[in-house]
């Protein structure tokens, strides 16, 4: 089947949101989606980001599919285990099966051997696609993901899709670059121009100031204390609390924002969370969703695990966001500045980036009292209505 016909089949079955990282086995399908008049395809920077995007899109009412090579199953294990499976978020995983039958380039052999076993271990049901059962495979996946409220996979061996216009441009050998010498001395803070930002308020104070500006906007919270403190300040159905899936707040938020472009979407991120998947800001900047507001509570530490230092003491994340191409960027250190910046951002087109420097102080707040499915259901109801 051609990529175009397969895209049409997916559309007939109701799939309306696609995110992934390319594999040559589905080159034609991706080329078709990239230029499709109706079906959006997000070129995620990593497969776990695509899983986050798909989950966010489902929470916003879409029916998502994730495209990945089976090597990306390795990259997305934690996103699948502690996000899609834990919350119960339906998605179709289209996983190409490199290393199929033990015949492929060396880097694919082991992953090819263990791919079905990995899906079994995760408890993700799958079918192996065959040329004469594509229709039935997609129908099964659609039914199964809704019935189970879970991701399901279609493993795609080589030779299922033929190409209508594949590019065969040879990849250029990358130039050799000498590795930088590791820095042994602590580096000065914020070596870029301008005075350093000195944290004056706690994350709890910053979150309190931010939450007061919100109406019914959905807010996606990074795992750990950002979630816990925000829940203690104001537990709202529109709050999606990440319990695991560290690093995915911005990806999930991007999925929500793209899934419901008319609703402003806020991300309450941590510096450690953002650094874990920094590449996602290039997805945000490239797609430039106007309704996307990215707040980072930057304590220059992995606060939730004991305040181990993070790289953001040396790297101004707001400048990274500005360089990537966010529409507006602000960096603040006071509660009234948090409030004022967020007010402006809520009233204007984004994507916006708000860096709030905060101290490492941690409030004594309980864990999130809701189960993952309860967080999912009340959030989705707040997006779609009863
Ligand atoms: C993949 C993964 N690695 C490590 C952890 C442990 N962990 C949980 S929260 C956290 C720190 C998050 O730091 P940050 O986003 O800066 O938020 P903070 O707690 O400082 O507010 C870590 C390392 C995890 N949950 N998942």
CSV table of C-alpha atoms and ligand atoms in Angstrom, one decimal:
chain,number,residue,atom,x,y,z
A,1,UNK,CA,0.0,0.0,0.0
A,2,UNK,CA,1.2,3.5,-0.6
A,3,UNK,CA,1.7,6.0,2.3
A,4,UNK,CA,-1.2,8.1,0.8
A,5,UNK,CA,-3.6,5.2,0.9
A,6,UNK,CA,-2.6,4.3,4.4
A,7,UNK,CA,-3.0,7.9,5.6
A,8,UNK,CA,-6.5,7.8,4.0
A,9,UNK,CA,-7.3,4.6,5.8
A,10,UNK,CA,-6.2,6.1,9.1
A,11,UNK,CA,-8.3,9.2,8.5
A,12,UNK,CA,-11.4,7.0,7.7
A,13,UNK,CA,-10.9,5.3,11.1
A,14,UNK,CA,-11.0,8.7,12.8
A,15,UNK,CA,-7.3,9.4,13.4
A,16,UNK,CA,-6.8,13.1,13.3
A,17,UNK,CA,-3.5,13.9,15.1
A,18,UNK,CA,0.0,12.5,14.2
A,19,UNK,CA,3.4,12.9,15.9
A,20,UNK,CA,6.6,11.0,15.4
A,21,UNK,CA,10.2,10.6,14.5
A,22,UNK,CA,10.9,9.3,11.0
A,23,UNK,CA,11.9,5.8,9.9
A,24,UNK,CA,12.7,5.1,6.2
A,25,UNK,CA,10.2,2.2,6.3
A,26,UNK,CA,7.4,4.7,6.5
A,27,UNK,CA,9.0,7.5,4.5
A,28,UNK,CA,6.1,7.7,2.1
A,29,UNK,CA,3.5,7.8,4.9
A,30,UNK,CA,5.3,10.7,6.7
A,31,UNK,CA,5.8,12.6,3.4
A,32,UNK,CA,2.1,12.3,2.8
A,33,UNK,CA,1.2,13.4,6.3
A,34,UNK,CA,3.6,16.4,6.2
A,35,UNK,CA,1.7,17.8,3.2
A,36,UNK,CA,-1.8,16.5,4.1
A,37,UNK,CA,-4.5,19.1,3.9
A,38,UNK,CA,-6.3,17.9,7.0
A,39,UNK,CA,-4.2,15.6,9.1
A,40,UNK,CA,-1.6,17.4,11.3
A,41,UNK,CA,1.8,15.7,11.6
A,42,UNK,CA,4.2,17.0,14.3
A,43,UNK,CA,7.9,16.2,13.7
A,44,UNK,CA,8.7,15.5,17.4
A,45,UNK,CA,12.3,15.8,18.5
A,46,UNK,CA,12.2,12.4,20.3
A,47,UNK,CA,9.7,9.5,20.4
A,48,UNK,CA,8.8,10.1,24.0
A,49,UNK,CA,8.0,13.7,23.1
A,50,UNK,CA,5.7,12.2,20.4
A,51,UNK,CA,4.1,10.0,23.1
A,52,UNK,CA,3.6,13.1,25.3
A,53,UNK,CA,2.1,15.1,22.3
A,54,UNK,CA,-0.3,12.3,21.5
A,55,UNK,CA,-1.4,12.0,25.2
A,56,UNK,CA,-2.0,15.8,25.3
A,57,UNK,CA,-3.9,15.7,22.1
A,58,UNK,CA,-6.1,12.9,23.3
A,59,UNK,CA,-6.8,14.8,26.5
A,60,UNK,CA,-7.9,17.7,24.3
A,61,UNK,CA,-10.3,15.5,22.4
A,62,UNK,CA,-8.2,14.2,19.4
A,63,UNK,CA,-7.6,10.6,18.3
A,64,UNK,CA,-3.8,10.4,18.0
A,65,UNK,CA,-1.2,8.1,16.4
A,66,UNK,CA,2.5,8.0,17.1
A,67,UNK,CA,5.0,7.1,14.3
A,68,UNK,CA,8.3,5.6,15.4
A,69,UNK,CA,11.0,3.2,14.6
A,70,UNK,CA,11.3,0.4,17.1
A,71,UNK,CA,14.6,1.9,18.3
A,72,UNK,CA,12.2,4.7,19.6
A,73,UNK,CA,10.5,2.2,21.8
A,74,UNK,CA,13.6,2.3,23.9
A,75,UNK,CA,13.5,6.1,23.9
A,76,UNK,CA,9.9,6.1,25.0
A,77,UNK,CA,9.7,3.3,27.6
A,78,UNK,CA,9.2,5.7,30.5
A,79,UNK,CA,6.7,7.9,28.7
A,80,UNK,CA,4.7,4.8,27.8
A,81,UNK,CA,5.0,3.3,31.3
A,82,UNK,CA,4.5,6.3,33.5
A,83,UNK,CA,2.3,8.4,31.2
A,84,UNK,CA,0.2,6.6,28.5
A,85,UNK,CA,-0.3,3.4,30.4
A,86,UNK,CA,-0.5,4.8,33.9
A,87,UNK,CA,-3.2,7.4,33.0
A,88,UNK,CA,-4.8,5.1,30.4
A,89,UNK,CA,-4.5,7.3,27.3
A,90,UNK,CA,-5.5,5.7,24.0
A,91,UNK,CA,-3.1,6.1,21.1
A,92,UNK,CA,-2.1,4.1,18.1
A,93,UNK,CA,1.6,3.4,18.0
A,94,UNK,CA,2.8,2.7,14.5
A,95,UNK,CA,6.2,1.1,15.2
A,96,UNK,CA,8.4,0.1,12.3
A,97,UNK,CA,10.2,-3.2,12.8
A,98,UNK,CA,13.8,-2.8,11.9
A,99,UNK,CA,15.9,-5.9,12.5
A,100,UNK,CA,13.0,-8.0,11.5
A,101,UNK,CA,14.0,-11.7,11.1
A,102,UNK,CA,17.5,-10.9,12.2
A,103,UNK,CA,18.4,-9.3,8.9
A,104,UNK,CA,19.4,-5.6,9.0
A,105,UNK,CA,22.2,-3.3,9.9
A,106,UNK,CA,23.9,-4.2,13.2
A,107,UNK,CA,22.4,-1.5,15.3
A,108,UNK,CA,18.9,-2.9,14.6
A,109,UNK,CA,19.5,-6.6,15.4
A,110,UNK,CA,19.0,-6.7,19.1
A,111,UNK,CA,16.1,-4.2,19.2
A,112,UNK,CA,14.5,-6.1,16.4
A,113,UNK,CA,14.7,-9.3,18.4
A,114,UNK,CA,13.2,-7.8,21.5
A,115,UNK,CA,10.6,-5.5,20.1
A,116,UNK,CA,7.6,-7.8,20.6
A,117,UNK,CA,8.9,-8.8,24.0
A,118,UNK,CA,9.2,-5.2,25.0
A,119,UNK,CA,5.6,-4.6,24.0
A,120,UNK,CA,4.6,-7.7,25.9
A,121,UNK,CA,6.5,-6.6,29.0
A,122,UNK,CA,4.7,-3.2,28.9
A,123,UNK,CA,1.4,-4.9,28.4
A,124,UNK,CA,0.7,-3.1,25.2
A,125,UNK,CA,-1.3,-5.2,22.8
A,126,UNK,CA,0.0,-5.3,19.2
A,127,UNK,CA,-0.6,-6.8,15.8
A,128,UNK,CA,2.1,-7.3,13.2
A,129,UNK,CA,0.9,-5.6,10.0
A,130,UNK,CA,0.8,-7.7,6.8
A,131,UNK,CA,0.1,-6.4,3.3
A,132,UNK,CA,-3.3,-8.1,3.1
A,133,UNK,CA,-4.6,-7.1,6.5
A,134,UNK,CA,-4.0,-3.4,6.8
A,135,UNK,CA,-7.6,-2.5,6.9
A,136,UNK,CA,-8.3,-5.2,9.6
A,137,UNK,CA,-5.2,-4.2,11.6
A,138,UNK,CA,-6.2,-0.5,11.8
A,139,UNK,CA,-9.8,-1.5,12.7
A,140,UNK,CA,-8.6,-3.7,15.5
A,141,UNK,CA,-6.3,-1.0,16.8
A,142,UNK,CA,-9.0,1.6,16.9
A,143,UNK,CA,-11.4,-0.7,18.7
A,144,UNK,CA,-8.8,-2.0,21.1
A,145,UNK,CA,-7.4,1.3,22.2
A,146,UNK,CA,-10.8,2.7,23.0
A,147,UNK,CA,-12.0,-0.5,24.8
A,148,UNK,CA,-8.8,-0.7,26.9
A,149,UNK,CA,-8.2,3.0,27.3
A,150,UNK,CA,-4.6,2.3,26.5
A,151,UNK,CA,-2.0,2.6,23.7
A,152,UNK,CA,-1.9,-0.2,21.2
A,153,UNK,CA,0.7,-1.0,18.6
A,154,UNK,CA,0.9,-2.0,15.0
A,155,UNK,CA,4.4,-3.4,14.3
A,156,UNK,CA,5.3,-2.7,10.7
A,157,UNK,CA,7.9,-5.1,9.1
A,158,UNK,CA,9.8,-4.0,6.0
A,159,UNK,CA,8.0,-4.1,2.7
A,160,UNK,CA,4.5,-3.2,3.8
A,161,UNK,CA,4.5,0.3,2.2
A,162,UNK,CA,5.9,1.1,-1.2
A,163,UNK,CA,7.1,4.6,-1.9
A,164,UNK,CA,5.5,6.9,-4.4
A,165,UNK,CA,8.2,9.5,-4.2
A,166,UNK,CA,10.9,8.6,-1.7
A,167,UNK,CA,14.0,10.8,-1.5
A,168,UNK,CA,17.2,8.9,-1.9
A,169,UNK,CA,19.6,11.8,-1.1
A,170,UNK,CA,22.7,10.2,0.5
A,171,UNK,CA,23.4,11.6,3.9
A,172,UNK,CA,26.6,13.5,4.2
A,173,UNK,CA,29.3,12.3,6.6
A,174,UNK,CA,29.4,14.6,9.6
A,175,UNK,CA,32.6,16.5,10.2
A,176,UNK,CA,34.7,15.3,13.1
A,177,UNK,CA,34.6,17.7,16.0
A,178,UNK,CA,37.1,17.4,18.9
A,179,UNK,CA,35.2,16.9,22.1
A,180,UNK,CA,35.3,19.9,24.5
A,181,UNK,CA,37.6,19.5,27.5
A,182,UNK,CA,35.4,18.8,30.6
A,183,UNK,CA,35.3,21.8,32.9
A,184,UNK,CA,36.9,20.9,36.2
A,185,UNK,CA,36.3,24.3,37.9
A,186,UNK,CA,32.8,25.5,38.7
A,187,UNK,CA,31.9,27.9,35.9
A,188,UNK,CA,30.7,31.5,36.7
A,189,UNK,CA,27.0,31.9,36.9
A,190,UNK,CA,25.2,33.2,33.8
A,191,UNK,CA,28.2,34.0,31.6
A,192,UNK,CA,26.0,35.6,29.0
A,193,UNK,CA,25.6,39.3,29.1
A,194,UNK,CA,23.5,41.1,31.7
A,195,UNK,CA,23.2,41.0,35.4
A,196,UNK,CA,22.5,37.6,37.0
A,197,UNK,CA,18.9,36.9,38.1
A,198,UNK,CA,18.8,36.4,41.9
A,199,UNK,CA,15.9,34.4,43.2
A,200,UNK,CA,13.8,36.2,45.9
A,201,UNK,CA,10.6,34.2,46.1
A,202,UNK,CA,9.9,30.5,46.7
A,203,UNK,CA,8.3,28.3,44.0
A,204,UNK,CA,5.1,28.2,46.1
A,205,UNK,CA,5.0,32.0,46.1
A,206,UNK,CA,5.5,32.1,42.4
A,207,UNK,CA,2.9,29.5,41.7
A,208,UNK,CA,0.4,31.3,44.0
A,209,UNK,CA,0.9,34.5,42.1
A,210,UNK,CA,0.5,32.7,38.8
A,211,UNK,CA,-2.6,30.7,39.7
A,212,UNK,CA,-4.4,33.9,40.7
A,213,UNK,CA,-4.2,35.0,37.1
A,214,UNK,CA,-5.9,31.9,35.7
A,215,UNK,CA,-9.5,31.5,34.7
A,216,UNK,CA,-10.5,28.1,33.3
A,217,UNK,CA,-7.3,27.6,31.3
A,218,UNK,CA,-5.8,24.1,31.3
A,219,UNK,CA,-2.5,23.9,33.2
A,220,UNK,CA,-0.1,21.0,32.7
A,221,UNK,CA,2.2,20.5,35.7
A,222,UNK,CA,5.7,19.0,35.8
A,223,UNK,CA,6.1,16.1,38.1
A,224,UNK,CA,7.3,16.4,41.7
A,225,UNK,CA,6.9,19.6,43.8
A,226,UNK,CA,5.6,21.9,41.1
A,227,UNK,CA,2.5,19.6,40.9
A,228,UNK,CA,2.2,19.2,44.6
A,229,UNK,CA,2.6,22.8,45.5
A,230,UNK,CA,0.1,23.9,42.8
A,231,UNK,CA,-2.4,21.3,44.0
A,232,UNK,CA,-2.1,22.7,47.5
A,233,UNK,CA,-2.5,26.3,46.3
A,234,UNK,CA,-5.6,25.5,44.2
A,235,UNK,CA,-6.7,22.1,43.1
A,236,UNK,CA,-8.5,22.7,39.8
A,237,UNK,CA,-10.0,20.1,37.4
A,238,UNK,CA,-8.1,22.0,34.6
A,239,UNK,CA,-4.9,21.0,36.3
A,240,UNK,CA,-3.2,18.0,34.8
A,241,UNK,CA,-0.7,16.8,37.3
A,242,UNK,CA,2.2,14.7,36.0
A,243,UNK,CA,3.0,12.0,38.5
A,244,UNK,CA,5.8,10.3,36.5
A,245,UNK,CA,7.0,11.0,32.9
A,246,UNK,CA,9.6,13.5,33.9
A,247,UNK,CA,10.5,15.8,31.1
A,248,UNK,CA,7.2,15.7,29.3
A,249,UNK,CA,5.3,18.6,30.7
A,250,UNK,CA,6.0,20.8,27.6
A,251,UNK,CA,5.3,18.0,25.2
A,252,UNK,CA,1.9,17.2,26.8
A,253,UNK,CA,1.1,20.9,27.0
A,254,UNK,CA,1.9,21.3,23.3
A,255,UNK,CA,-0.4,18.4,22.5
A,256,UNK,CA,-3.2,20.0,24.5
A,257,UNK,CA,-2.6,23.4,22.9
A,258,UNK,CA,-2.6,22.0,19.3
A,259,UNK,CA,-5.6,19.8,20.1
A,260,UNK,CA,-7.6,22.8,21.3
A,261,UNK,CA,-6.2,25.9,19.6
A,262,UNK,CA,-8.9,28.2,20.9
A,263,UNK,CA,-8.0,27.5,24.6
A,264,UNK,CA,-4.9,29.1,26.1
A,265,UNK,CA,-2.8,26.3,27.6
A,266,UNK,CA,-0.3,26.9,30.5
A,267,UNK,CA,2.6,24.7,31.3
A,268,UNK,CA,4.0,24.9,34.9
A,269,UNK,CA,7.5,23.4,34.2
A,270,UNK,CA,10.6,22.8,36.3
A,271,UNK,CA,14.1,23.6,35.0
A,272,UNK,CA,15.1,19.9,35.4
A,273,UNK,CA,12.0,18.8,33.5
A,274,UNK,CA,12.7,21.2,30.7
A,275,UNK,CA,16.4,20.4,30.5
A,276,UNK,CA,15.5,16.7,30.2
A,277,UNK,CA,13.7,17.4,26.9
A,278,UNK,CA,15.1,20.8,25.9
A,279,UNK,CA,14.6,20.0,22.2
A,280,UNK,CA,10.9,20.3,22.6
A,281,UNK,CA,11.2,24.1,22.6
A,282,UNK,CA,12.3,23.9,19.0
A,283,UNK,CA,9.0,22.1,18.3
A,284,UNK,CA,7.1,24.8,20.1
A,285,UNK,CA,9.0,27.6,18.3
A,286,UNK,CA,8.6,25.9,14.9
A,287,UNK,CA,4.9,25.3,15.3
A,288,UNK,CA,4.3,28.7,17.1
A,289,UNK,CA,1.0,27.9,18.7
A,290,UNK,CA,-0.5,31.2,19.8
A,291,UNK,CA,-2.2,29.7,22.8
A,292,UNK,CA,0.9,28.3,24.4
A,293,UNK,CA,2.3,29.8,27.6
A,294,UNK,CA,5.3,28.1,29.1
A,295,UNK,CA,6.1,29.0,32.7
A,296,UNK,CA,9.3,27.6,34.1
A,297,UNK,CA,9.9,27.8,37.9
A,298,UNK,CA,13.6,27.7,37.9
A,299,UNK,CA,15.3,26.9,41.2
A,300,UNK,CA,18.5,25.8,39.4
A,301,UNK,CA,18.1,22.4,41.0
A,302,UNK,CA,16.3,19.0,40.9
A,303,UNK,CA,14.3,20.1,43.9
A,304,UNK,CA,12.0,17.2,44.2
A,305,UNK,CA,14.9,14.7,44.6
A,306,UNK,CA,16.9,16.7,47.1
A,307,UNK,CA,18.0,19.9,45.4
A,308,UNK,CA,20.9,18.5,43.3
A,309,UNK,CA,22.1,21.3,41.0
A,310,UNK,CA,20.9,21.6,37.5
A,311,UNK,CA,22.6,23.3,34.5
A,312,UNK,CA,20.2,26.3,34.6
A,313,UNK,CA,22.5,28.0,37.1
A,314,UNK,CA,24.7,28.6,34.1
A,315,UNK,CA,22.3,28.6,31.2
A,316,UNK,CA,19.6,31.2,30.9
A,317,UNK,CA,16.6,29.1,29.7
A,318,UNK,CA,14.7,32.3,28.7
A,319,UNK,CA,17.5,33.2,26.3
A,320,UNK,CA,17.4,29.7,24.9
A,321,UNK,CA,13.7,30.1,24.4
A,322,UNK,CA,14.2,33.5,22.8
A,323,UNK,CA,16.9,32.1,20.5
A,324,UNK,CA,14.6,29.2,19.5
A,325,UNK,CA,11.9,31.7,18.5
A,326,UNK,CA,9.2,32.0,21.2
A,327,UNK,CA,7.2,35.1,20.4
A,328,UNK,CA,7.8,36.7,23.8
A,329,UNK,CA,10.1,35.9,26.7
A,330,UNK,CA,10.3,37.3,30.2
A,331,UNK,CA,12.5,36.6,33.2
A,332,UNK,CA,11.3,37.6,36.6
A,333,UNK,CA,12.2,37.3,40.3
A,334,UNK,CA,9.3,38.8,42.2
A,335,UNK,CA,5.7,37.6,42.8
A,336,UNK,CA,4.1,40.8,41.3
A,337,UNK,CA,6.3,40.4,38.2
A,338,UNK,CA,5.1,36.8,37.8
A,339,UNK,CA,1.5,38.0,38.0
A,340,UNK,CA,2.0,40.9,35.6
A,341,UNK,CA,3.9,38.9,33.0
A,342,UNK,CA,1.3,36.1,33.1
A,343,UNK,CA,-1.5,38.6,32.8
A,344,UNK,CA,0.1,40.1,29.7
A,345,UNK,CA,0.7,36.6,28.2
A,346,UNK,CA,-2.9,35.5,28.8
A,347,UNK,CA,-4.1,38.5,26.9
A,348,UNK,CA,-1.8,38.2,23.9
A,349,UNK,CA,-0.7,35.8,21.2
A,350,UNK,CA,2.2,33.4,22.1
A,351,UNK,CA,4.1,31.2,22.2
A,352,UNK,CA,5.2,32.9,25.5
A,353,UNK,CA,8.0,31.9,27.8
A,354,UNK,CA,8.1,33.0,31.4
A,355,UNK,CA,11.1,32.2,33.5
A,356,UNK,CA,10.5,32.7,37.2
A,357,UNK,CA,13.7,32.4,39.2
A,358,UNK,CA,12.8,30.8,42.5
A,359,UNK,CA,14.6,29.7,45.6
A,360,UNK,CA,15.1,26.1,46.5
A,361,UNK,CA,12.7,26.3,49.4
A,362,UNK,CA,10.1,23.5,49.3
A,363,UNK,CA,6.7,23.8,50.9
A,364,UNK,CA,5.4,21.1,53.2
A,365,UNK,CA,2.6,19.8,51.0
A,366,UNK,CA,1.1,16.4,50.5
A,367,UNK,CA,1.2,14.2,47.5
A,368,UNK,CA,-1.4,14.6,44.8
A,369,UNK,CA,-4.5,13.0,46.3
A,370,UNK,CA,-6.1,11.9,43.0
A,371,UNK,CA,-5.6,8.7,41.1
A,372,UNK,CA,-4.1,9.0,37.6
A,373,UNK,CA,-7.4,8.1,35.9
A,374,UNK,CA,-9.3,10.7,38.0
A,375,UNK,CA,-6.8,13.3,37.0
A,376,UNK,CA,-7.3,12.3,33.3
A,377,UNK,CA,-11.1,12.2,33.5
A,378,UNK,CA,-11.7,15.5,35.2
A,379,UNK,CA,-9.1,17.2,33.0
A,380,UNK,CA,-10.6,15.9,29.8
A,381,UNK,CA,-14.1,16.8,30.9
A,382,UNK,CA,-12.9,20.3,31.6
A,383,UNK,CA,-11.6,20.5,28.0
A,384,UNK,CA,-14.6,18.9,26.2
A,385,UNK,CA,-17.5,19.7,28.6
A,386,UNK,CA,-19.7,17.0,30.1
B,1,LIG,C1,13.1,9.8,34.1
B,1,LIG,C2,13.1,10.2,35.5
B,1,LIG,N1,14.4,10.5,36.0
B,1,LIG,C3,14.4,10.9,37.3
B,1,LIG,C4,13.3,11.1,38.0
B,1,LIG,C5,13.3,11.6,39.5
B,1,LIG,N2,12.8,13.0,39.6
B,1,LIG,C6,11.6,13.3,40.0
B,1,LIG,S1,11.3,14.9,40.0
B,1,LIG,C7,12.9,15.2,39.7
B,1,LIG,C8,13.4,16.6,39.7
B,1,LIG,C9,12.6,17.6,38.8
B,1,LIG,O1,13.3,18.8,38.8
B,1,LIG,P1,12.7,20.1,38.2
B,1,LIG,O2,11.9,19.9,37.0
B,1,LIG,O3,13.7,21.2,38.2
B,1,LIG,O4,11.6,20.5,39.3
B,1,LIG,P2,11.8,20.9,40.9
B,1,LIG,O5,11.6,19.6,41.6
B,1,LIG,O6,13.2,21.4,41.1
B,1,LIG,O7,10.8,21.9,41.1
B,1,LIG,C10,13.6,14.1,39.4
B,1,LIG,C11,15.0,14.1,39.1
B,1,LIG,C12,12.0,10.8,37.4
B,1,LIG,N3,10.9,10.9,38.0
B,1,LIG,N4,12.0,10.4,36.1
